[in-house]
């Protein structure tokens, strides 16, 4: 099977972001960027399918500015075979990302597209489902386990009541949750080797897809701030305060 | 200007989130509430009593909420509705973006405030920023964060319309693994007791459940505690887990990583117990006790029982 993995470059998840004072967005200048954590799990899942002999080729694709090269290189260092960067500046909405990925799917004809369940910048949780909708393919979102089963896949998904396991036919879309696997860190030799692997760079505009956003972001504001309250010294004191709060709730 | 809302339910019972989503959606227009379940009738009866519901639509079928068939069903019903709305929970997150792509619409998800029929607030960056977006689209697809809205009242008696067969799904259900618990539902509980990885084992994590039982509270956990196998995945609270807004959140041995805080920003009062006074959670807690969870939690549970607390 051939696997396409979509990876996104985002503000590193350890960075404490700052909202710009003028309300135009989040400060991203001189901020550490890296591969969206969920995408790392998707790349790792593809690698494990390849190592188990179930996948023959892994292609990674990213949509974003030139610098998104970095996250493609990270995926290539983890073991993917080749990369595609669709260069686009500015805000690209999830629906547009899904359409661009749809165009790549039409060219590459993968049997499986692996994505992260959500991007930790916009926290959208859209693209995998949208791509599945556009292609009319089955989807298994929020995956914590992927097994090859006959000609299809058996995927365990994390849902509100616990977990559910479904069987889907290929071609299909699977989005990775954090408990899917433990992503590998590529060693220096793999990082060096990644630079030799093919990486095609193409302008996103070349696909004839309208890149104009549908939504207007009017303002980005900081959330209400929480400040430290009181310190309690002893357990009986804390118990009294909790009991009083609970009594107040009961009274409502 | 009618709004179609997809009802939340589980095991044949209407989900507590539904009344909250209805309350939010009723700001957009009259609400038709859609119940899709193997046996929709009893759930539709419950749904009909939610105030501000104009009509309940009941369709029997589609066990296990398959995304493909559920999307096709919503696409068939979409005509005539200005908004299609679901809870920002597993089913809504699975289905609304798929539906959006089919209808060529850009959805607005995880809505926490509705300013008008086309202007919404949604959190980004794990809740560290709030984005206000407006949409010029003729139809809007939304998922709504239930914990951000008060539930609509009961006592209504909306008419129930039973619709025909549901479309077929191409995905095959294999099995479910459920967390059995008599404790309240996490996403809508008034009190939540959360435990971190510092409990060190599933046996010790039972201390968290012990305190929760005394308080009639739900149990939450950090990702680290879930990853370690001390708590089931559906107890995870945070950016990738459940988002809660209880009146009281008690964080036990939890550091307060920003991804965890993302899930508790709506809590009215945060009480933290941590051996490290410098832990981030201690900096935002309304009440903080510096101490060892293995001493504090059993003592606190006993003390509350002594005070005659029983819920
Ligand atoms: C993309 C992404 C998404 C994530 N999503 C989530 C999410 O949804 N939810 C979530 O919770 N996390 C999430 N995380 C993980 C998060 O970053 C933290 O790693 C996690 O929340 C830490 O859990 P913890 O507080 O249990 O453990 P730690 O951070 O290890 O903290 C343990 C705390 O226990 C205290 N402690 C230790 N021993 C004792 C004792 N005996 N008595 C009292 N206190 C003690 C310590 O002082 C410390 O503060 C996510 C991470 C990433 C990268
Ligand atoms: N710009 C992008 N380039 C490549 N993949 C993306 C991009 N945006 C989103 N994705 C993929 O879609 C997943 C879900 O993202 P989102 O829907 O934006 O939360 C991510 O984990 C990626 O796998």
PDB file of C-alpha atoms in Angstrom, chain B residues 33-250:
ATOM      1  CA  UNK B  33     -33.765  18.914  16.972  1.00  0.00           C
ATOM      2  CA  UNK B  34     -32.690  15.781  15.100  1.00  0.00           C
ATOM      3  CA  UNK B  35     -32.426  12.452  16.914  1.00  0.00           C
ATOM      4  CA  UNK B  36     -30.687   9.651  15.013  1.00  0.00           C
ATOM      5  CA  UNK B  37     -30.435   6.436  17.024  1.00  0.00           C
ATOM      6  CA  UNK B  38     -31.128   2.722  16.650  1.00  0.00           C
ATOM      7  CA  UNK B  39     -34.390   3.315  18.525  1.00  0.00           C
ATOM      8  CA  UNK B  40     -35.020   7.045  18.207  1.00  0.00           C
ATOM      9  CA  UNK B  41     -38.515   7.188  19.751  1.00  0.00           C
ATOM     10  CA  UNK B  42     -37.699   7.223  23.500  1.00  0.00           C
ATOM     11  CA  UNK B  43     -34.848   9.696  23.005  1.00  0.00           C
ATOM     12  CA  UNK B  44     -37.104  11.905  20.877  1.00  0.00           C
ATOM     13  CA  UNK B  45     -39.663  11.894  23.737  1.00  0.00           C
ATOM     14  CA  UNK B  46     -37.000  13.236  26.089  1.00  0.00           C
ATOM     15  CA  UNK B  47     -35.800  15.741  23.480  1.00  0.00           C
ATOM     16  CA  UNK B  48     -39.327  17.095  22.973  1.00  0.00           C
ATOM     17  CA  UNK B  49     -39.375  18.391  26.532  1.00  0.00           C
ATOM     18  CA  UNK B  50     -36.436  20.760  26.008  1.00  0.00           C
ATOM     19  CA  UNK B  51     -37.774  24.311  25.952  1.00  0.00           C
ATOM     20  CA  UNK B  52     -37.290  26.316  22.754  1.00  0.00           C
ATOM     21  CA  UNK B  53     -37.358  23.256  20.482  1.00  0.00           C
ATOM     22  CA  UNK B  54     -39.793  23.893  17.598  1.00  0.00           C
ATOM     23  CA  UNK B  55     -39.889  20.312  16.370  1.00  0.00           C
ATOM     24  CA  UNK B  56     -38.124  17.012  16.996  1.00  0.00           C
ATOM     25  CA  UNK B  57     -37.144  14.935  13.965  1.00  0.00           C
ATOM     26  CA  UNK B  58     -36.653  11.241  14.772  1.00  0.00           C
ATOM     27  CA  UNK B  59     -34.875   8.770  12.552  1.00  0.00           C
ATOM     28  CA  UNK B  60     -34.282   5.200  13.686  1.00  0.00           C
ATOM     29  CA  UNK B  61     -31.106   3.507  12.492  1.00  0.00           C
ATOM     30  CA  UNK B  62     -27.384   4.182  12.245  1.00  0.00           C
ATOM     31  CA  UNK B  63     -26.094   2.466  15.369  1.00  0.00           C
ATOM     32  CA  UNK B  64     -22.586   3.632  16.374  1.00  0.00           C
ATOM     33  CA  UNK B  65     -22.944   6.954  14.499  1.00  0.00           C
ATOM     34  CA  UNK B  66     -21.079   6.064  11.284  1.00  0.00           C
ATOM     35  CA  UNK B  67     -19.608   9.270   9.856  1.00  0.00           C
ATOM     36  CA  UNK B  68     -20.370   8.521   6.213  1.00  0.00           C
ATOM     37  CA  UNK B  69     -24.080   7.726   6.583  1.00  0.00           C
ATOM     38  CA  UNK B  70     -24.664  10.408   9.201  1.00  0.00           C
ATOM     39  CA  UNK B  71     -23.102  12.970   6.853  1.00  0.00           C
ATOM     40  CA  UNK B  72     -25.286  11.825   3.944  1.00  0.00           C
ATOM     41  CA  UNK B  73     -28.364  12.049   6.144  1.00  0.00           C
ATOM     42  CA  UNK B  74     -27.547  15.606   7.254  1.00  0.00           C
ATOM     43  CA  UNK B  75     -26.766  16.598   3.673  1.00  0.00           C
ATOM     44  CA  UNK B  76     -30.229  15.354   2.634  1.00  0.00           C
ATOM     45  CA  UNK B  77     -31.885  17.403   5.394  1.00  0.00           C
ATOM     46  CA  UNK B  78     -29.692  20.501   5.007  1.00  0.00           C
ATOM     47  CA  UNK B  79     -31.941  22.352   2.573  1.00  0.00           C
ATOM     48  CA  UNK B  80     -33.992  25.023   4.258  1.00  0.00           C
ATOM     49  CA  UNK B  81     -31.799  25.390   7.321  1.00  0.00           C
ATOM     50  CA  UNK B  82     -29.595  28.440   7.856  1.00  0.00           C
ATOM     51  CA  UNK B  83     -27.428  26.618  10.397  1.00  0.00           C
ATOM     52  CA  UNK B  84     -26.573  22.999  11.095  1.00  0.00           C
ATOM     53  CA  UNK B  85     -25.274  22.592  14.601  1.00  0.00           C
ATOM     54  CA  UNK B  86     -23.754  19.769  16.660  1.00  0.00           C
ATOM     55  CA  UNK B  87     -21.938  19.527  19.978  1.00  0.00           C
ATOM     56  CA  UNK B  88     -18.140  19.853  19.833  1.00  0.00           C
ATOM     57  CA  UNK B  89     -17.898  16.209  20.953  1.00  0.00           C
ATOM     58  CA  UNK B  90     -16.786  12.995  19.250  1.00  0.00           C
ATOM     59  CA  UNK B  91     -19.736  12.659  16.832  1.00  0.00           C
ATOM     60  CA  UNK B  92     -20.014  16.348  15.933  1.00  0.00           C
ATOM     61  CA  UNK B  93     -16.276  16.666  15.393  1.00  0.00           C
ATOM     62  CA  UNK B  94     -16.321  13.585  13.196  1.00  0.00           C
ATOM     63  CA  UNK B  95     -19.301  14.564  11.070  1.00  0.00           C
ATOM     64  CA  UNK B  96     -19.564  18.374  10.737  1.00  0.00           C
ATOM     65  CA  UNK B  97     -16.265  18.905   8.846  1.00  0.00           C
ATOM     66  CA  UNK B  98     -17.105  16.014   6.499  1.00  0.00           C
ATOM     67  CA  UNK B  99     -20.518  17.531   5.854  1.00  0.00           C
ATOM     68  CA  UNK B 100     -18.931  20.957   5.371  1.00  0.00           C
ATOM     69  CA  UNK B 101     -16.665  19.639   2.628  1.00  0.00           C
ATOM     70  CA  UNK B 102     -19.603  17.941   0.875  1.00  0.00           C
ATOM     71  CA  UNK B 103     -21.579  21.200   0.943  1.00  0.00           C
ATOM     72  CA  UNK B 104     -18.501  23.300   0.094  1.00  0.00           C
ATOM     73  CA  UNK B 105     -18.789  25.333   3.292  1.00  0.00           C
ATOM     74  CA  UNK B 106     -16.195  26.418   5.815  1.00  0.00           C
ATOM     75  CA  UNK B 107     -17.454  25.380   9.273  1.00  0.00           C
ATOM     76  CA  UNK B 108     -16.923  27.252  12.532  1.00  0.00           C
ATOM     77  CA  UNK B 109     -16.122  24.753  15.256  1.00  0.00           C
ATOM     78  CA  UNK B 110     -15.793  24.792  19.037  1.00  0.00           C
ATOM     79  CA  UNK B 111     -17.925  27.939  19.284  1.00  0.00           C
ATOM     80  CA  UNK B 112     -17.888  29.456  22.798  1.00  0.00           C
ATOM     81  CA  UNK B 113     -19.847  32.664  22.100  1.00  0.00           C
ATOM     82  CA  UNK B 114     -22.473  33.633  19.542  1.00  0.00           C
ATOM     83  CA  UNK B 115     -22.529  37.372  18.729  1.00  0.00           C
ATOM     84  CA  UNK B 116     -24.967  37.112  15.837  1.00  0.00           C
ATOM     85  CA  UNK B 117     -26.143  34.554  13.282  1.00  0.00           C
ATOM     86  CA  UNK B 118     -22.829  34.983  11.445  1.00  0.00           C
ATOM     87  CA  UNK B 119     -20.310  36.091  14.136  1.00  0.00           C
ATOM     88  CA  UNK B 120     -18.753  33.675  16.585  1.00  0.00           C
ATOM     89  CA  UNK B 121     -15.907  33.288  19.087  1.00  0.00           C
ATOM     90  CA  UNK B 122     -13.756  30.184  19.105  1.00  0.00           C
ATOM     91  CA  UNK B 123     -10.629  29.392  21.134  1.00  0.00           C
ATOM     92  CA  UNK B 124      -7.325  28.700  19.373  1.00  0.00           C
ATOM     93  CA  UNK B 125      -3.868  27.702  20.675  1.00  0.00           C
ATOM     94  CA  UNK B 126      -5.304  25.545  23.470  1.00  0.00           C
ATOM     95  CA  UNK B 127      -7.494  28.409  24.611  1.00  0.00           C
ATOM     96  CA  UNK B 128      -4.613  30.868  24.919  1.00  0.00           C
ATOM     97  CA  UNK B 129      -6.260  33.103  22.345  1.00  0.00           C
ATOM     98  CA  UNK B 130      -9.853  33.701  21.291  1.00  0.00           C
ATOM     99  CA  UNK B 131     -10.653  34.236  17.644  1.00  0.00           C
ATOM    100  CA  UNK B 132     -13.725  36.250  16.598  1.00  0.00           C
ATOM    101  CA  UNK B 133     -14.773  35.186  13.100  1.00  0.00           C
ATOM    102  CA  UNK B 134     -17.563  36.240  10.798  1.00  0.00           C
ATOM    103  CA  UNK B 135     -18.976  34.305   7.912  1.00  0.00           C
ATOM    104  CA  UNK B 136     -20.600  35.597   4.753  1.00  0.00           C
ATOM    105  CA  UNK B 137     -21.746  32.112   3.754  1.00  0.00           C
ATOM    106  CA  UNK B 138     -25.422  31.468   3.020  1.00  0.00           C
ATOM    107  CA  UNK B 139     -25.434  28.498   5.383  1.00  0.00           C
ATOM    108  CA  UNK B 140     -23.299  27.972   8.481  1.00  0.00           C
ATOM    109  CA  UNK B 141     -22.136  24.713   9.986  1.00  0.00           C
ATOM    110  CA  UNK B 142     -21.156  24.874  13.638  1.00  0.00           C
ATOM    111  CA  UNK B 143     -19.963  22.754  16.492  1.00  0.00           C
ATOM    112  CA  UNK B 144     -20.640  24.274  19.879  1.00  0.00           C
ATOM    113  CA  UNK B 145     -18.777  23.756  23.123  1.00  0.00           C
ATOM    114  CA  UNK B 146     -21.582  22.666  25.445  1.00  0.00           C
ATOM    115  CA  UNK B 147     -19.794  23.696  28.645  1.00  0.00           C
ATOM    116  CA  UNK B 148     -19.773  27.337  27.488  1.00  0.00           C
ATOM    117  CA  UNK B 149     -23.569  27.590  27.548  1.00  0.00           C
ATOM    118  CA  UNK B 150     -26.267  27.138  30.219  1.00  0.00           C
ATOM    119  CA  UNK B 151     -28.826  24.423  29.440  1.00  0.00           C
ATOM    120  CA  UNK B 152     -32.262  25.298  28.084  1.00  0.00           C
ATOM    121  CA  UNK B 153     -35.064  24.608  30.549  1.00  0.00           C
ATOM    122  CA  UNK B 154     -37.346  21.569  30.451  1.00  0.00           C
ATOM    123  CA  UNK B 155     -41.109  21.472  30.381  1.00  0.00           C
ATOM    124  CA  UNK B 156     -41.529  21.912  26.632  1.00  0.00           C
ATOM    125  CA  UNK B 157     -43.687  19.706  24.447  1.00  0.00           C
ATOM    126  CA  UNK B 158     -42.453  19.974  20.885  1.00  0.00           C
ATOM    127  CA  UNK B 159     -44.134  17.864  18.216  1.00  0.00           C
ATOM    128  CA  UNK B 160     -42.226  14.769  17.060  1.00  0.00           C
ATOM    129  CA  UNK B 161     -41.979  13.963  13.376  1.00  0.00           C
ATOM    130  CA  UNK B 162     -40.754  10.482  12.494  1.00  0.00           C
ATOM    131  CA  UNK B 163     -38.752  10.353   9.274  1.00  0.00           C
ATOM    132  CA  UNK B 164     -38.043   7.396   6.988  1.00  0.00           C
ATOM    133  CA  UNK B 165     -35.032   5.164   6.570  1.00  0.00           C
ATOM    134  CA  UNK B 166     -31.450   6.320   7.140  1.00  0.00           C
ATOM    135  CA  UNK B 167     -28.826   5.934   4.397  1.00  0.00           C
ATOM    136  CA  UNK B 168     -26.393   2.998   4.469  1.00  0.00           C
ATOM    137  CA  UNK B 169     -22.857   3.080   5.915  1.00  0.00           C
ATOM    138  CA  UNK B 170     -19.739   1.512   4.442  1.00  0.00           C
ATOM    139  CA  UNK B 171     -17.955   1.158   7.749  1.00  0.00           C
ATOM    140  CA  UNK B 172     -18.305  -1.972   9.834  1.00  0.00           C
ATOM    141  CA  UNK B 173     -18.629  -1.794  13.572  1.00  0.00           C
ATOM    142  CA  UNK B 174     -16.321  -4.197  15.408  1.00  0.00           C
ATOM    143  CA  UNK B 175     -16.544  -3.448  19.131  1.00  0.00           C
ATOM    144  CA  UNK B 176     -16.900  -0.830  21.845  1.00  0.00           C
ATOM    145  CA  UNK B 177     -14.880  -0.530  25.012  1.00  0.00           C
ATOM    146  CA  UNK B 178     -16.753   1.505  27.607  1.00  0.00           C
ATOM    147  CA  UNK B 179     -15.735   2.941  30.915  1.00  0.00           C
ATOM    148  CA  UNK B 180     -18.338   1.768  33.415  1.00  0.00           C
ATOM    149  CA  UNK B 181     -18.784   4.273  36.190  1.00  0.00           C
ATOM    150  CA  UNK B 182     -21.638   5.389  38.396  1.00  0.00           C
ATOM    151  CA  UNK B 183     -20.051   8.834  38.750  1.00  0.00           C
ATOM    152  CA  UNK B 184     -21.619  11.858  36.977  1.00  0.00           C
ATOM    153  CA  UNK B 185     -20.831  12.627  33.329  1.00  0.00           C
ATOM    154  CA  UNK B 186     -17.526  14.492  33.123  1.00  0.00           C
ATOM    155  CA  UNK B 187     -18.339  17.139  30.503  1.00  0.00           C
ATOM    156  CA  UNK B 188     -21.343  18.553  32.350  1.00  0.00           C
ATOM    157  CA  UNK B 189     -20.561  17.752  36.014  1.00  0.00           C
ATOM    158  CA  UNK B 190     -20.860  20.520  38.646  1.00  0.00           C
ATOM    159  CA  UNK B 191     -17.840  19.242  40.558  1.00  0.00           C
ATOM    160  CA  UNK B 192     -14.832  17.490  39.019  1.00  0.00           C
ATOM    161  CA  UNK B 193     -11.886  15.955  40.831  1.00  0.00           C
ATOM    162  CA  UNK B 194      -8.833  15.583  38.584  1.00  0.00           C
ATOM    163  CA  UNK B 195      -5.766  13.441  39.170  1.00  0.00           C
ATOM    164  CA  UNK B 196      -2.296  13.530  37.639  1.00  0.00           C
ATOM    165  CA  UNK B 197       0.430  11.023  36.856  1.00  0.00           C
ATOM    166  CA  UNK B 198       1.975  11.564  40.290  1.00  0.00           C
ATOM    167  CA  UNK B 199      -0.477   9.025  41.769  1.00  0.00           C
ATOM    168  CA  UNK B 200       1.902   6.452  40.354  1.00  0.00           C
ATOM    169  CA  UNK B 201      -0.503   3.546  39.822  1.00  0.00           C
ATOM    170  CA  UNK B 202      -4.104   2.727  38.956  1.00  0.00           C
ATOM    171  CA  UNK B 203      -4.575   1.461  42.539  1.00  0.00           C
ATOM    172  CA  UNK B 204      -3.462   4.796  43.990  1.00  0.00           C
ATOM    173  CA  UNK B 205      -5.527   6.706  41.437  1.00  0.00           C
ATOM    174  CA  UNK B 206      -8.542   5.227  43.233  1.00  0.00           C
ATOM    175  CA  UNK B 207      -7.880   7.919  45.881  1.00  0.00           C
ATOM    176  CA  UNK B 208      -9.114  10.447  43.301  1.00  0.00           C
ATOM    177  CA  UNK B 209     -12.270   8.400  42.761  1.00  0.00           C
ATOM    178  CA  UNK B 210     -12.762   8.103  46.518  1.00  0.00           C
ATOM    179  CA  UNK B 211     -12.805  11.878  46.955  1.00  0.00           C
ATOM    180  CA  UNK B 212     -15.041  12.243  43.873  1.00  0.00           C
ATOM    181  CA  UNK B 213     -17.567   9.783  45.285  1.00  0.00           C
ATOM    182  CA  UNK B 214     -17.732  11.708  48.567  1.00  0.00           C
ATOM    183  CA  UNK B 215     -18.400  14.919  46.660  1.00  0.00           C
ATOM    184  CA  UNK B 216     -20.741  13.413  44.048  1.00  0.00           C
ATOM    185  CA  UNK B 217     -18.194  14.610  41.523  1.00  0.00           C
ATOM    186  CA  UNK B 218     -16.957  13.341  38.164  1.00  0.00           C
ATOM    187  CA  UNK B 219     -13.339  12.226  37.741  1.00  0.00           C
ATOM    188  CA  UNK B 220     -10.897  13.828  35.329  1.00  0.00           C
ATOM    189  CA  UNK B 221      -7.293  12.985  34.556  1.00  0.00           C
ATOM    190  CA  UNK B 222      -4.260  14.439  32.832  1.00  0.00           C
ATOM    191  CA  UNK B 223      -2.964  12.997  29.602  1.00  0.00           C
ATOM    192  CA  UNK B 224       0.083  11.750  31.490  1.00  0.00           C
ATOM    193  CA  UNK B 225      -2.158   9.797  33.901  1.00  0.00           C
ATOM    194  CA  UNK B 226      -4.142   8.322  30.990  1.00  0.00           C
ATOM    195  CA  UNK B 227      -1.009   7.466  28.997  1.00  0.00           C
ATOM    196  CA  UNK B 228       0.348   5.680  32.082  1.00  0.00           C
ATOM    197  CA  UNK B 229      -2.828   3.599  32.242  1.00  0.00           C
ATOM    198  CA  UNK B 230      -4.070   4.951  35.585  1.00  0.00           C
ATOM    199  CA  UNK B 231      -7.291   6.324  34.097  1.00  0.00           C
ATOM    200  CA  UNK B 232      -9.371   5.580  30.962  1.00  0.00           C
ATOM    201  CA  UNK B 233      -8.973   7.825  27.921  1.00  0.00           C
ATOM    202  CA  UNK B 234     -12.465   9.301  28.245  1.00  0.00           C
ATOM    203  CA  UNK B 235     -11.457  10.881  31.565  1.00  0.00           C
ATOM    204  CA  UNK B 236      -8.756  13.008  29.946  1.00  0.00           C
ATOM    205  CA  UNK B 237      -9.322  16.725  30.366  1.00  0.00           C
ATOM    206  CA  UNK B 238      -7.586  19.253  28.153  1.00  0.00           C
ATOM    207  CA  UNK B 239      -6.756  20.384  24.653  1.00  0.00           C
ATOM    208  CA  UNK B 240      -7.263  16.904  23.246  1.00  0.00           C
ATOM    209  CA  UNK B 241      -9.563  15.552  25.912  1.00  0.00           C
ATOM    210  CA  UNK B 242     -12.799  16.819  27.359  1.00  0.00           C
ATOM    211  CA  UNK B 243     -13.436  20.484  27.983  1.00  0.00           C
ATOM    212  CA  UNK B 244     -15.141  21.046  31.319  1.00  0.00           C
ATOM    213  CA  UNK B 245     -16.658  24.033  33.098  1.00  0.00           C
ATOM    214  CA  UNK B 246     -17.639  22.815  36.556  1.00  0.00           C
ATOM    215  CA  UNK B 247     -18.412  25.080  39.480  1.00  0.00           C
ATOM    216  CA  UNK B 248     -15.529  23.451  41.344  1.00  0.00           C
ATOM    217  CA  UNK B 249     -12.446  21.721  39.923  1.00  0.00           C
ATOM    218  CA  UNK B 250     -10.104  20.027  42.373  1.00  0.00           C
TER     219      UNK B 250
END
